[in-house]
Short mmCIF file of C-alpha atoms in Angstrom, two decimals:
data_model
loop_
_atom_site.label_atom_id
_atom_site.label_comp_id
_atom_site.label_asym_id
_atom_site.label_seq_id
_atom_site.Cartn_x
_atom_site.Cartn_y
_atom_site.Cartn_z
CA MET D 1 34.14 -14.89 60.30
CA THR D 2 35.56 -13.36 57.12
CA GLU D 3 38.00 -15.57 55.27
CA TYR D 4 41.00 -14.44 53.26
CA THR D 5 43.78 -15.86 51.17
CA ASP D 6 47.19 -14.45 52.10
CA TYR D 7 50.45 -14.29 50.18
CA PHE D 8 53.69 -13.31 51.90
CA GLY D 9 57.04 -12.12 50.64
CA PRO D 10 60.28 -14.08 50.76
CA ASP D 11 61.68 -14.87 54.19
CA GLY D 12 64.18 -12.32 55.44
CA LEU D 13 62.83 -9.38 53.43
CA ARG D 14 61.06 -6.46 55.05
CA THR D 15 57.44 -6.13 53.91
CA ARG D 16 57.11 -3.08 51.66
CA GLY D 17 53.35 -2.61 51.93
CA THR D 18 49.97 -4.33 52.05
CA VAL D 19 47.72 -5.05 49.08
CA VAL D 20 44.08 -6.10 49.54
CA VAL D 21 42.50 -7.54 46.39
CA VAL D 22 38.74 -7.34 45.79
CA PRO D 23 37.52 -9.73 43.03
CA GLY D 24 34.68 -9.03 40.61
CA ARG D 25 31.56 -10.75 39.32
CA GLY D 26 31.65 -14.52 39.57
CA GLU D 27 35.28 -14.68 40.68
CA THR D 28 36.77 -16.43 43.69
CA ARG D 29 39.88 -15.77 45.71
CA ALA D 30 41.66 -18.44 43.66
CA THR D 31 41.26 -16.24 40.57
CA TYR D 32 44.01 -13.99 41.94
CA ALA D 33 46.50 -16.61 43.13
CA ARG D 34 48.95 -15.81 40.32
CA LEU D 35 48.76 -12.06 40.92
CA GLY D 36 49.07 -12.58 44.68
CA ARG D 37 52.21 -14.68 44.32
CA ARG D 38 53.80 -12.24 41.89
CA LEU D 39 53.23 -9.16 44.06
CA ALA D 40 54.33 -11.07 47.15
CA ALA D 41 57.58 -11.99 45.40
CA ASP D 42 58.38 -8.26 45.44
CA ALA D 43 57.95 -8.23 49.23
CA TYR D 44 54.37 -6.98 49.37
CA ARG D 45 51.91 -8.72 51.66
CA VAL D 46 48.82 -9.60 49.61
CA ARG D 47 45.41 -10.48 51.01
CA VAL D 48 42.56 -11.52 48.70
CA VAL D 49 39.01 -11.18 50.03
CA ASP D 50 35.81 -12.66 48.63
CA ALA D 51 34.03 -10.84 45.82
CA PRO D 52 31.53 -8.37 47.27
CA GLY D 53 27.87 -9.23 47.09
CA ILE D 54 26.21 -6.42 45.15
CA ASP D 55 22.50 -6.20 45.94
CA PRO D 56 20.77 -4.17 43.19
CA ALA D 57 17.97 -3.40 45.63
CA ASP D 58 20.39 -2.09 48.27
CA PRO D 59 23.62 -0.78 46.71
CA ALA D 60 24.32 1.48 49.68
CA GLY D 61 24.06 -1.47 52.06
CA SER D 62 26.35 -3.47 49.77
CA LEU D 63 29.01 -0.78 50.12
CA THR D 64 28.61 -0.69 53.88
CA ARG D 65 29.15 -4.44 54.08
CA LEU D 66 32.23 -4.19 51.84
CA ALA D 67 33.62 -1.42 54.05
CA GLY D 68 33.43 -3.79 57.01
CA VAL D 69 35.22 -6.53 55.10
CA LEU D 70 37.99 -4.18 53.98
CA ALA D 71 38.45 -2.69 57.44
CA ALA D 72 38.76 -6.18 58.92
CA ALA D 73 41.15 -7.27 56.18
CA ALA D 74 43.37 -4.27 56.86
CA GLU D 75 43.38 -4.72 60.63
CA ASP D 76 43.47 -8.48 61.12
CA SER D 77 46.88 -9.95 61.75
CA ALA D 78 48.01 -13.17 60.20
CA PRO D 79 50.25 -15.46 62.27
CA GLY D 80 53.53 -13.68 62.95
CA VAL D 81 52.38 -10.39 61.37
CA ASP D 82 51.43 -7.29 63.33
CA GLY D 83 48.67 -5.63 61.32
CA ALA D 84 48.93 -4.07 57.88
CA VAL D 85 52.23 -2.57 56.75
CA ARG D 86 51.74 0.79 55.06
CA PRO D 87 51.14 1.81 52.38
CA LEU D 88 47.83 -0.04 52.22
CA VAL D 89 46.54 -0.34 48.65
CA LEU D 90 43.15 -1.69 47.57
CA VAL D 91 43.09 -3.50 44.22
CA GLY D 92 39.63 -3.97 42.74
CA ALA D 93 38.61 -5.79 39.56
CA ASP D 94 35.33 -5.42 37.67
CA THR D 95 32.57 -4.84 40.26
CA GLY D 96 35.25 -5.05 42.94
CA ALA D 97 36.77 -1.93 41.36
CA VAL D 98 33.37 -0.27 41.03
CA ALA D 99 32.52 -0.94 44.68
CA VAL D 100 35.89 0.25 45.96
CA ALA D 101 35.68 3.46 43.91
CA ALA D 102 32.08 4.08 44.94
CA LEU D 103 32.94 3.45 48.58
CA LEU D 104 35.81 5.94 48.58
CA GLY D 105 33.77 8.34 46.47
CA ARG D 106 31.20 8.64 49.25
CA GLY D 107 33.91 9.48 51.77
CA ASP D 108 34.19 6.14 53.56
CA ALA D 109 37.98 5.81 53.46
CA SER D 110 38.18 5.38 57.23
CA ALA D 111 35.49 2.70 57.20
CA ALA D 112 37.39 0.86 54.45
CA GLY D 113 40.64 0.65 56.41
CA ARG D 114 42.04 4.06 55.37
CA PRO D 115 43.76 2.96 52.14
CA ASP D 116 46.69 5.01 50.88
CA ALA D 117 45.91 4.30 47.21
CA VAL D 118 43.78 2.18 44.89
CA VAL D 119 44.23 0.15 41.71
CA LEU D 120 40.99 -0.09 39.72
CA ALA D 121 41.06 -2.70 36.96
CA GLY D 122 38.44 -3.52 34.36
CA ILE D 123 35.75 -1.07 35.45
CA PRO D 124 32.71 -1.91 33.30
CA GLY D 125 30.87 0.74 31.34
CA ARG D 126 27.33 1.88 32.07
CA ALA D 127 25.82 0.07 29.10
CA ALA D 128 24.52 -3.43 29.79
CA THR D 129 26.20 -6.11 27.67
CA ALA D 130 24.94 -9.64 27.07
CA VAL D 131 27.90 -12.00 27.27
CA GLY D 132 26.34 -15.34 26.31
CA GLY D 133 27.49 -18.86 27.25
CA TRP D 134 30.65 -19.94 29.04
CA ASP D 135 32.84 -20.01 25.92
CA GLU D 136 31.74 -16.49 25.06
CA GLU D 137 32.34 -15.36 28.63
CA LEU D 138 35.86 -16.76 28.53
CA ASP D 139 36.49 -14.85 25.29
CA VAL D 140 35.32 -11.64 26.95
CA ARG D 141 37.45 -12.27 30.01
CA THR D 142 40.80 -13.43 28.65
CA ALA D 143 42.91 -14.91 25.89
CA CYS D 144 45.39 -16.42 28.37
CA PRO D 145 45.24 -20.24 28.24
CA ALA D 146 46.40 -20.57 31.85
CA HIS D 147 43.77 -18.14 33.13
CA ARG D 148 41.05 -19.73 31.03
CA GLY D 149 42.00 -23.06 32.59
CA THR D 150 41.98 -21.57 36.10
CA LEU D 151 38.49 -20.16 35.58
CA THR D 152 37.13 -23.34 33.99
CA GLU D 153 38.53 -25.68 36.62
CA ASP D 154 37.45 -23.56 39.60
CA THR D 155 34.17 -25.05 40.83
CA GLY D 156 33.51 -21.89 42.82
CA ILE D 157 33.36 -19.66 39.73
CA ARG D 158 29.83 -18.46 39.03
CA ARG D 159 29.43 -18.82 35.29
CA GLY D 160 27.32 -16.19 33.57
CA ALA D 161 28.06 -13.61 36.25
CA LEU D 162 29.19 -11.00 33.72
CA ASP D 163 25.56 -10.79 32.60
CA ASP D 164 24.64 -9.42 36.05
CA ALA D 165 23.68 -5.75 35.82
CA VAL D 166 25.83 -3.35 37.81
CA PRO D 167 23.68 -0.82 39.73
CA GLN D 168 23.80 2.54 37.96
CA GLU D 169 24.09 4.25 41.35
CA LEU D 170 27.41 2.52 41.97
CA LEU D 171 28.69 3.14 38.44
CA THR D 172 27.89 6.85 38.74
CA ALA D 173 29.66 7.03 42.09
CA ALA D 174 32.68 5.19 40.67
CA TYR D 175 32.98 7.35 37.55
CA GLU D 176 32.14 10.70 39.11
CA GLY D 177 33.28 10.49 42.74
CA GLU D 178 36.50 11.94 44.17
CA LEU D 179 38.59 9.07 45.49
CA GLY D 180 40.79 11.18 47.74
CA VAL D 181 43.81 8.91 47.22
CA PRO D 182 46.21 8.20 44.33
CA ALA D 183 44.72 5.83 41.78
CA LEU D 184 45.99 3.59 39.01
CA LEU D 185 43.25 2.72 36.51
CA LEU D 186 43.87 -0.29 34.27
CA VAL D 187 41.89 -1.22 31.17
CA GLY D 188 42.45 -3.59 28.29
CA ASP D 189 42.03 -2.08 24.84
CA ALA D 190 40.22 -5.28 23.77
CA ASP D 191 37.77 -5.19 26.68
CA PRO D 192 34.24 -5.18 25.19
CA LEU D 193 32.73 -4.22 28.55
CA ALA D 194 34.83 -1.09 29.03
CA ASP D 195 33.96 2.53 28.25
CA ARG D 196 37.35 4.03 27.44
CA GLU D 197 36.06 7.56 26.93
CA ALA D 198 34.38 7.56 30.33
CA LEU D 199 37.54 6.22 31.98
CA VAL D 200 39.61 8.97 30.36
CA ARG D 201 37.21 11.60 31.70
CA THR D 202 37.32 10.02 35.16
CA ALA D 203 41.12 9.86 35.22
CA LYS D 204 41.40 13.51 34.16
CA SER D 205 38.87 14.58 36.79
CA LEU D 206 40.80 12.99 39.65
CA GLY D 207 43.56 14.86 41.41
CA ARG D 208 46.09 12.00 41.42
CA ALA D 209 45.29 9.36 38.84
CA ARG D 210 46.93 7.44 36.03
CA LEU D 211 45.06 5.51 33.33
CA SER D 212 47.12 2.69 31.83
CA VAL D 213 45.80 0.92 28.73
CA VAL D 214 47.01 -2.63 28.16
CA ARG D 215 47.40 -3.57 24.53
CA ASP D 216 45.24 -6.50 23.37
CA ALA D 217 44.06 -7.22 26.94
CA HIS D 218 40.50 -8.31 27.62
CA HIS D 219 38.21 -7.71 30.60
CA ASP D 220 40.31 -9.65 33.13
CA VAL D 221 43.15 -7.20 32.61
CA LEU D 222 45.00 -8.35 35.75
CA ASN D 223 45.05 -11.94 34.51
CA ASP D 224 45.23 -11.82 30.71
CA MET D 225 48.17 -12.67 28.43
CA GLN D 226 49.94 -9.48 29.55
CA HIS D 227 49.76 -10.35 33.26
CA ARG D 228 53.53 -10.01 33.79
CA SER D 229 53.59 -6.48 32.36
CA VAL D 230 50.43 -5.57 34.25
CA ALA D 231 51.90 -6.85 37.53
CA ALA D 232 55.02 -4.81 36.78
CA GLU D 233 52.84 -1.74 36.23
CA VAL D 234 51.19 -2.34 39.59
CA VAL D 235 54.55 -2.81 41.34
CA SER D 236 55.83 0.36 39.67
CA PHE D 237 52.80 2.20 41.04
CA LEU D 238 53.38 0.75 44.52
CA GLU D 239 57.03 1.81 44.46
CA THR D 240 56.12 5.28 43.17
CA LEU D 241 53.57 5.58 45.96
CA ARG D 242 56.27 4.74 48.49
CA ASN D 243 58.35 7.50 46.89
CA GLU D 244 55.62 10.15 47.36
CA LEU D 245 54.42 9.76 43.75
CA VAL D 246 57.81 10.68 42.34
CA PRO D 247 58.67 8.13 39.62
CA VAL D 248 61.63 5.97 40.58
CA VAL D 249 62.68 5.53 36.94
CA THR D 250 62.48 8.11 34.17
CA VAL D 251 63.51 7.74 30.53
CA ASP D 252 65.92 10.25 29.00
CA SER D 253 66.32 8.53 25.64
CA SER D 254 64.69 5.54 24.00
CA ALA D 255 64.42 3.94 20.57
CA TRP D 256 60.83 2.77 21.29
#
């Protein structure tokens, strides 16, 4: 039986949508507790699944297994909740983002629970990068003391996971596939694993996409020092999605 971690909005507020979070290499569901609580505070139901197992020898099978997990996560009801409230948005980080993008890029939206949009954070570049020991991995991931502590104290974290190669087949599908749904791409400008130029090309090639670059953020862009602003960017995207991609707030004049 698939396990999840759920976060619910404040009592008395109508749920505004459902967010399913897919972690990346080495991460656990606990990695996204802070993000889950923050999005839930804005009345979104958040469900965090386990990081997908990516088998380099069978990337297609890995995607099929993830599709089953996502479909179950979208359909299963928690106590007192009748299914997923739309819009349903998939949030992927690192290889979670790669797998989600590759899955939708091959036309498996229905198998993945029919998401209405995706948030893809920290997609790694095609070039393999040696990260080193745990201290070096923390430096690649984040400068946030709280997040560094969360990662270090979590006995379920698989240290050294960022050295795992990402199958080129999945990276190609993620960078070159047509998602078919609105997408918010997030990348830190201090992420040594990212390929900014490739992300720009991908964002421009998609019909409904936005690439947001987070200043001074590292690879764990959802959980770095700028996590409040990043969560606000995600909520803004969710609210814009609910408004048929028409921005809720526009700026007429600003001094910055």
